[in-house]
Coordinates of C-alpha atoms in Angstrom, one line a residue:
M20 CA 62.0 5.5 -16.1
R21 CA 60.4 4.9 -18.8
K22 CA 60.7 1.8 -18.1
H23 CA 58.8 2.2 -15.6
F24 CA 55.5 4.3 -17.0
Y25 CA 55.3 1.6 -18.9
S26 CA 55.1 -1.2 -16.5
S27 CA 52.3 1.1 -14.6
L28 CA 50.5 1.3 -17.5
P29 CA 48.4 -1.9 -16.2
V30 CA 47.7 -0.3 -13.3
L31 CA 46.3 2.8 -15.0
F32 CA 44.4 1.1 -17.1
T33 CA 42.6 -1.0 -14.4
I34 CA 41.9 2.1 -12.4
L35 CA 40.8 3.7 -15.8
L36 CA 38.4 0.5 -15.7
V37 CA 36.9 1.0 -12.6
T38 CA 36.4 4.6 -12.8
L39 CA 34.6 4.4 -15.9
S40 CA 32.2 1.6 -14.9
C41 CA 31.4 3.8 -11.6
G42 CA 30.8 6.8 -13.5
T43 CA 28.4 4.6 -15.8
K44 CA 26.4 3.2 -13.4
K45 CA 26.1 6.7 -11.3
D46 CA 24.9 7.8 -14.7
S47 CA 22.2 5.0 -15.5
E48 CA 20.9 5.3 -11.8
S49 CA 20.9 9.2 -11.9
S50 CA 19.4 9.3 -16.0
N51 CA 16.3 6.9 -14.4
L52 CA 15.8 10.6 -12.1
E53 CA 14.3 13.6 -13.4
H54 CA 15.2 16.5 -11.5
S55 CA 13.0 18.6 -10.6
E56 CA 13.5 21.1 -8.1
G57 CA 10.9 22.8 -6.0
A58 CA 8.7 21.9 -8.7
Y59 CA 6.2 20.0 -6.8
D60 CA 4.9 20.8 -3.3
L61 CA 1.6 18.9 -1.1
V62 CA -0.6 22.0 -0.1
K63 CA -3.6 21.8 2.4
V64 CA -6.7 22.5 0.2
D65 CA -9.6 21.7 2.0
S66 CA -11.1 19.4 6.1
F67 CA -13.8 18.0 7.4
Q68 CA -14.8 15.7 10.3
I69 CA -16.9 13.1 10.3
N70 CA -19.6 13.1 13.7
N71 CA -20.0 9.5 15.2
F72 CA -19.5 7.8 18.4
T73 CA -16.9 5.8 17.6
R74 CA -14.4 6.3 14.7
V75 CA -14.5 6.0 11.4
N76 CA -12.3 5.0 8.5
I77 CA -13.0 5.9 5.5
L78 CA -11.7 3.5 2.3
D79 CA -13.2 4.8 -0.9
Y80 CA -14.6 7.7 -2.9
S81 CA -16.9 7.7 -6.3
P82 CA -16.4 10.2 -8.3
D83 CA -19.3 9.8 -10.0
E84 CA -21.3 9.8 -6.5
K85 CA -19.8 12.0 -4.8
I86 CA -19.4 9.8 -1.7
Y87 CA -17.0 8.3 0.5
L88 CA -17.3 4.7 1.5
G89 CA -16.5 4.2 5.3
Y90 CA -17.0 2.3 8.3
S91 CA -18.1 2.6 11.7
L92 CA -15.5 1.2 14.6
T93 CA -17.4 -0.8 17.2
E94 CA -20.4 -0.3 15.3
D95 CA -20.0 -2.5 12.6
D96 CA -21.9 -0.8 10.9
I97 CA -21.2 0.8 6.5
L98 CA -21.2 4.4 6.0
E99 CA -22.0 6.6 3.1
I100 CA -20.0 10.2 3.8
S101 CA -20.9 13.4 1.5
E102 CA -17.7 15.2 0.6
E103 CA -18.2 17.5 3.5
G104 CA -18.7 14.6 6.7
E105 CA -22.1 14.6 6.3
I106 CA -23.1 10.9 7.4
L107 CA -26.3 9.7 4.4
R108 CA -26.8 6.5 5.0
R109 CA -25.6 3.8 7.7
E110 CA -26.0 0.1 6.8
H111 CA -25.8 -2.5 9.4
K112 CA -25.0 -5.6 8.0
K113 CA -22.8 -8.0 10.2
G114 CA -25.3 -10.9 11.6
E115 CA -26.5 -13.9 10.3
G116 CA -29.5 -14.0 8.1
P117 CA -30.9 -12.9 4.5
G118 CA -28.9 -10.2 3.4
L119 CA -26.3 -10.4 6.3
Y120 CA -22.5 -11.0 5.4
G121 CA -21.9 -13.2 9.0
K122 CA -20.1 -12.4 12.6
R123 CA -16.6 -11.5 10.8
N124 CA -15.9 -7.6 10.2
P125 CA -15.2 -7.2 6.3
T126 CA -11.9 -7.3 5.2
G127 CA -12.3 -5.0 2.0
L128 CA -14.9 -2.3 1.2
C129 CA -15.1 -0.5 -1.7
F130 CA -17.3 1.0 -4.8
G131 CA -18.1 -1.1 -7.8
P132 CA -18.8 -0.7 -11.4
N133 CA -22.6 0.9 -12.4
G134 CA -22.9 1.6 -8.7
E135 CA -22.0 -1.3 -6.8
R136 CA -20.8 -1.7 -3.5
F137 CA -18.2 -4.5 -2.5
V138 CA -18.0 -6.1 0.8
E139 CA -14.7 -8.8 0.9
L140 CA -14.7 -10.9 3.9
P141 CA -12.2 -13.6 5.0
F142 CA -14.6 -16.2 3.2
Q143 CA -17.1 -14.7 1.2
L144 CA -17.2 -11.3 -1.7
I145 CA -20.6 -9.7 -2.2
S146 CA -21.8 -7.5 -4.7
Y147 CA -24.7 -5.1 -3.0
D148 CA -26.3 -3.0 -5.1
K149 CA -27.1 0.6 -3.7
D150 CA -30.3 -0.3 -2.0
Y151 CA -28.3 -3.1 -0.3
Q152 CA -29.7 -5.3 -1.8
I153 CA -27.6 -8.5 -3.2
N154 CA -26.6 -8.7 -6.3
H155 CA -23.6 -11.5 -6.2
Q156 CA -22.0 -13.9 -3.3
H157 CA -19.3 -15.9 -3.3
R158 CA -17.6 -18.3 -1.6
L159 CA -14.0 -18.0 -1.2
L160 CA -11.2 -19.9 0.9
S161 CA -8.8 -18.0 2.5
P162 CA -5.4 -19.9 4.4
L163 CA -6.3 -17.0 6.5
P164 CA -8.8 -16.2 9.2
I165 CA -9.2 -12.7 9.1
R166 CA -10.2 -10.8 12.3
T167 CA -10.0 -7.3 12.4
S168 CA -12.0 -4.7 13.5
S169 CA -12.1 -2.4 10.2
P170 CA -12.1 -3.1 6.9
L171 CA -7.8 -3.0 5.7
G172 CA -8.4 -1.9 2.7
R173 CA -10.2 -2.2 -0.9
P174 CA -10.1 -4.8 -3.2
P175 CA -9.2 -3.8 -7.3
Y176 CA -11.2 -4.5 -10.1
F177 CA -11.2 -4.5 -13.7
Q178 CA -13.5 -4.7 -16.3
Y179 CA -13.3 -7.7 -19.3
N180 CA -15.4 -9.6 -21.7
D181 CA -17.9 -8.0 -19.6
T182 CA -17.8 -9.5 -16.6
T183 CA -15.6 -7.8 -13.0
K184 CA -12.6 -9.6 -11.8
L185 CA -11.6 -8.8 -8.7
L186 CA -8.3 -9.1 -6.4
I187 CA -8.7 -9.9 -3.5
G188 CA -7.1 -12.3 -0.8
P189 CA -5.5 -11.7 2.6
S190 CA -1.8 -10.7 1.7
N191 CA -4.1 -8.2 -0.4
Y192 CA -4.0 -6.2 2.8
L193 CA -0.9 -9.0 5.8
S194 CA 2.4 -9.5 5.4
A195 CA 2.5 -12.6 4.1
N196 CA 4.9 -14.3 7.1
Y197 CA 1.6 -14.8 8.5
L198 CA 0.4 -17.4 5.8
I199 CA 4.0 -19.1 5.9
H200 CA 4.2 -23.0 6.7
T201 CA 6.7 -24.2 4.3
K202 CA 9.1 -23.2 2.0
D203 CA 6.3 -23.9 -1.1
G204 CA 4.1 -20.3 1.4
K205 CA 6.7 -18.1 0.9
D206 CA 5.5 -16.1 -2.2
T207 CA 3.8 -13.4 -1.0
L208 CA 2.1 -13.2 -4.1
Q209 CA 1.2 -17.2 -3.7
N210 CA -2.2 -16.3 -1.7
F211 CA -2.9 -13.0 -4.5
Y212 CA -6.4 -13.8 -6.2
E213 CA -8.3 -13.2 -8.8
L214 CA -11.9 -13.9 -8.8
N215 CA -14.6 -13.5 -11.7
L216 CA -17.2 -11.9 -10.2
L217 CA -20.0 -13.3 -12.9
S218 CA -19.2 -16.8 -13.1
G219 CA -17.2 -16.8 -8.8
A220 CA -14.4 -18.8 -10.1
V221 CA -10.8 -17.8 -8.7
K222 CA -7.9 -18.5 -9.5
S223 CA -4.1 -17.2 -8.5
V224 CA -2.0 -14.5 -9.7
V225 CA 1.5 -12.6 -10.6
P226 CA 4.3 -14.5 -9.3
Y227 CA 7.2 -12.9 -7.8
D228 CA 9.3 -11.3 -10.1
P229 CA 12.8 -13.7 -10.4
S230 CA 14.9 -10.5 -9.7
S231 CA 12.9 -9.9 -6.0
I232 CA 15.0 -9.4 -2.7
Y233 CA 12.5 -11.9 -1.7
N234 CA 13.4 -14.2 -4.3
S235 CA 17.1 -14.2 -3.1
T236 CA 16.8 -16.4 -0.3
E237 CA 15.0 -19.1 1.5
K238 CA 14.9 -17.2 4.6
I239 CA 12.2 -14.7 5.2
Y240 CA 11.5 -11.1 6.4
S241 CA 9.1 -11.4 8.7
G242 CA 6.6 -8.1 8.7
L243 CA 7.5 -6.9 5.1
M244 CA 6.4 -9.2 3.3
G245 CA 3.2 -7.1 1.9
K246 CA 2.0 -5.2 -1.3
S247 CA 0.7 -1.8 -2.3
F248 CA -0.7 -1.5 -5.9
F249 CA -4.0 -0.3 -7.6
I250 CA -5.4 -0.9 -10.9
N251 CA -4.9 1.7 -13.5
Q252 CA -8.1 1.8 -15.7
Q253 CA -7.3 3.9 -18.2
N254 CA -4.2 1.4 -19.1
N255 CA -5.8 -1.6 -18.3
E256 CA -2.2 -1.8 -15.4
L257 CA -1.7 -3.7 -12.2
V258 CA 0.8 -1.6 -10.8
L259 CA 2.7 -3.0 -7.9
V260 CA 5.6 -2.2 -5.4
H261 CA 6.8 -4.7 -2.9
N262 CA 7.6 -4.1 1.0
L263 CA 11.4 -4.1 0.3
D264 CA 11.7 -4.5 -4.0
K265 CA 13.7 -1.3 -5.3
E266 CA 10.9 -1.2 -8.6
I267 CA 8.2 -0.9 -9.3
L268 CA 6.7 -3.2 -11.2
I269 CA 3.6 -2.7 -13.9
Y270 CA 1.5 -5.7 -15.2
G271 CA -0.7 -5.9 -18.4
L272 CA -4.2 -7.3 -17.7
P273 CA -5.8 -9.8 -18.6
D274 CA -2.9 -12.1 -18.3
Y275 CA -0.9 -10.7 -15.7
S276 CA 2.1 -10.2 -18.3
L277 CA 5.1 -7.8 -16.9
K278 CA 4.8 -5.1 -18.8
N279 CA 7.9 -3.0 -17.4
S280 CA 9.3 -1.5 -13.9
I281 CA 10.4 2.0 -12.7
P282 CA 13.3 1.5 -10.2
I283 CA 13.5 3.2 -7.1
S284 CA 16.1 5.6 -5.2
H285 CA 15.5 6.2 -1.1
S286 CA 17.8 8.7 0.1
E287 CA 17.7 6.1 3.3
F288 CA 16.3 2.6 3.4
K289 CA 18.0 0.8 6.7
T290 CA 16.8 -3.0 6.5
Y291 CA 17.7 -5.9 8.1
S292 CA 18.5 -9.6 7.5
P293 CA 15.8 -12.6 6.9
I294 CA 15.2 -15.0 9.7
P295 CA 14.6 -18.9 8.8
I296 CA 11.2 -20.3 7.8
G297 CA 9.9 -21.4 11.3
S298 CA 10.9 -19.4 13.5
N299 CA 9.6 -18.5 17.1
P300 CA 7.6 -15.4 16.6
S301 CA 8.7 -14.2 19.8
D302 CA 12.0 -14.3 18.4
N303 CA 14.1 -10.6 19.0
N304 CA 15.1 -10.7 15.3
Q305 CA 11.7 -11.4 14.4
N306 CA 10.7 -8.0 16.7
E307 CA 13.1 -5.9 15.0
I308 CA 13.0 -6.9 11.0
G309 CA 9.1 -5.5 11.9
R310 CA 9.6 -3.0 14.3
L311 CA 12.9 -1.2 12.7
S312 CA 13.6 -2.1 8.9
A313 CA 12.7 0.6 5.8
H314 CA 10.4 0.0 3.3
N315 CA 7.7 0.6 0.9
Q316 CA 4.4 1.8 3.0
K317 CA 1.7 2.8 0.5
L318 CA 1.7 3.4 -3.4
F319 CA -0.9 5.7 -4.8
D320 CA -2.4 6.6 -8.1
L321 CA -2.6 10.3 -8.5
G322 CA -3.7 10.1 -12.6
D323 CA -2.3 11.3 -15.7
E324 CA 1.0 8.7 -15.4
L325 CA 2.0 10.7 -11.8
Y326 CA 2.8 8.1 -9.1
L327 CA 2.7 9.0 -5.5
L328 CA 4.9 6.2 -3.4
Q329 CA 5.3 6.2 1.2
Y330 CA 8.3 4.8 2.6
F331 CA 9.4 4.2 6.4
T332 CA 13.1 5.0 5.9
G333 CA 14.1 2.2 9.0
I334 CA 15.4 2.9 12.2
S335 CA 18.4 1.8 14.7
Q336 CA 17.8 0.1 17.6
A337 CA 19.2 2.3 19.4
E338 CA 17.6 5.1 18.0
Y339 CA 14.1 3.0 18.9
E340 CA 15.2 2.4 22.3
S341 CA 16.4 6.4 22.7
R342 CA 12.4 7.2 21.7
H343 CA 10.1 4.4 23.1
T344 CA 9.1 4.4 26.6
E345 CA 6.5 2.0 28.7
E346 CA 4.1 5.4 28.8
K347 CA 4.8 6.8 25.3
P348 CA 5.5 3.8 22.8
Y349 CA 7.3 4.6 19.6
V350 CA 6.2 3.1 16.8
G351 CA 8.4 4.7 14.0
K352 CA 6.5 3.6 10.7
F353 CA 3.8 6.2 12.0
D354 CA 6.6 8.8 12.6
P355 CA 6.4 11.6 9.8
Q356 CA 10.1 12.7 10.4
E357 CA 11.7 9.1 9.5
Q358 CA 8.9 8.7 6.6
R359 CA 9.4 10.5 3.0
I360 CA 7.2 10.7 -0.9
L361 CA 8.7 10.0 -3.4
L362 CA 6.6 11.4 -6.7
F363 CA 6.9 9.3 -10.4
K364 CA 6.0 10.2 -13.6
N365 CA 5.7 8.8 -16.9
G366 CA 8.1 5.8 -15.8
K367 CA 11.0 8.3 -13.6
Q368 CA 11.4 9.1 -10.7
L369 CA 10.8 13.0 -9.7
S370 CA 13.7 14.5 -7.5
P371 CA 13.6 15.4 -4.6
E372 CA 11.9 13.9 -1.8
L373 CA 9.4 15.3 -0.5
N374 CA 8.3 15.5 3.2
A375 CA 5.9 12.8 5.1
L376 CA 2.4 14.9 6.0
D377 CA 1.3 14.4 9.3
G378 CA -1.4 11.7 9.7
S379 CA -2.7 8.4 7.6
L380 CA -2.9 8.9 3.8
I381 CA -5.5 6.9 2.4
L382 CA -6.8 6.8 -1.1
S383 CA -5.9 9.3 -4.1
L384 CA -8.5 11.6 -4.9
P385 CA -9.8 13.7 -8.0
D386 CA -7.3 16.9 -9.3
N387 CA -3.9 15.8 -7.8
K388 CA -5.8 14.9 -3.9
I389 CA -4.8 12.6 -1.3
L390 CA -7.5 12.0 1.5
V391 CA -5.6 11.9 4.7
Q392 CA -6.9 10.7 8.0
E393 CA -5.6 12.4 11.5
R394 CA -4.1 10.0 13.7
E395 CA -6.4 8.9 17.0
N396 CA -5.4 10.8 20.2
T397 CA -5.3 8.1 22.4
E398 CA -5.5 10.4 25.2
I399 CA -9.3 11.6 24.9
E400 CA -12.3 9.7 23.9
E401 CA -13.3 11.2 20.8
E402 CA -16.5 11.7 19.2
F403 CA -15.6 12.7 15.6
T404 CA -12.4 11.8 13.3
R405 CA -10.9 14.4 11.0
F406 CA -10.2 14.8 7.6
Y407 CA -7.9 16.7 5.7
I408 CA -7.4 16.9 1.9
Y409 CA -3.9 17.8 -0.1
Q410 CA -3.3 18.9 -3.5
L411 CA 0.1 18.3 -5.3
Q412 CA 0.3 21.2 -6.9
T413 CA 3.3 23.1 -9.2
K414 CA 5.2 26.0 -7.5

């Protein structure tokens, strides 16, 4: 009996080691979470609508001027909008001639320092003053001639050595697979540029982190090589998350040194395998990845080291087919039932997750608020665009 017991010791010891190692890993993962059961909730606190013959997209908000910066679709006008939704100013800058930016629509639009308005286009960056007179105008080299009906986002900026530096480029707004032609172009940050507003000098910044999922394969994740990011002006940091990575990366400015990372724990994250570079755009696998795969969607700075991340959980092919019809197409990444919201405070993820909001999260506002745009009703022609303001409140 004793002999049998001692012969079992190596097996028992191995089992104990495995158990301990699993427990350590689980404890390590849970140490990155701060449980705040029921501590936070997103509460609707205000709403407004913008009356216009065509849809209006809001791109930015100025807490100093207390106005929104928007863009009118079809009319191609830059709009300044009050907090109550009144259009205060309308500027038409599309076209050829002095003070105009050409025939293409902007890809980015935002407020800058000292009352500036930045307009990013596929091949140039223009800084206007409050009266929409040009302060700076720089030509850009872009590998992707983007065509869009409305700006896709706002180019972030920071100030260093008496000049303003902006982060611009097509991969700010689009998945980098649109830029890929060779293996060298696979890096989603390959066309992520810093522009010196004073000199017009442009340089590439921030390669992939070595541990990134995108570096784990020579293939590509079609439609999922994008990112969401902002600049924390108070800390002089670039805070960035890729579509598929499981951490938020924090870079110090102005040298873009990796300072820290915040692990992300998703409750559900269904992903699909990458495809070879050069695959046919009509390849079913390529469509499947972009349409069905989970991914991080939008990252927001709520201030005071509080970040909000919205992600899409991913769905199976069977789920997609059961929900999709020609009469009513199903777009999973816009389905609030398949979206989640995560909160991060002082470098730690808070638990539990929050339910997604019905609408499109646009931008963060002062006092822990988020601007949400109501989705367009495609069945009727609306002559207004409605927005809601939600506030993150403690219970």
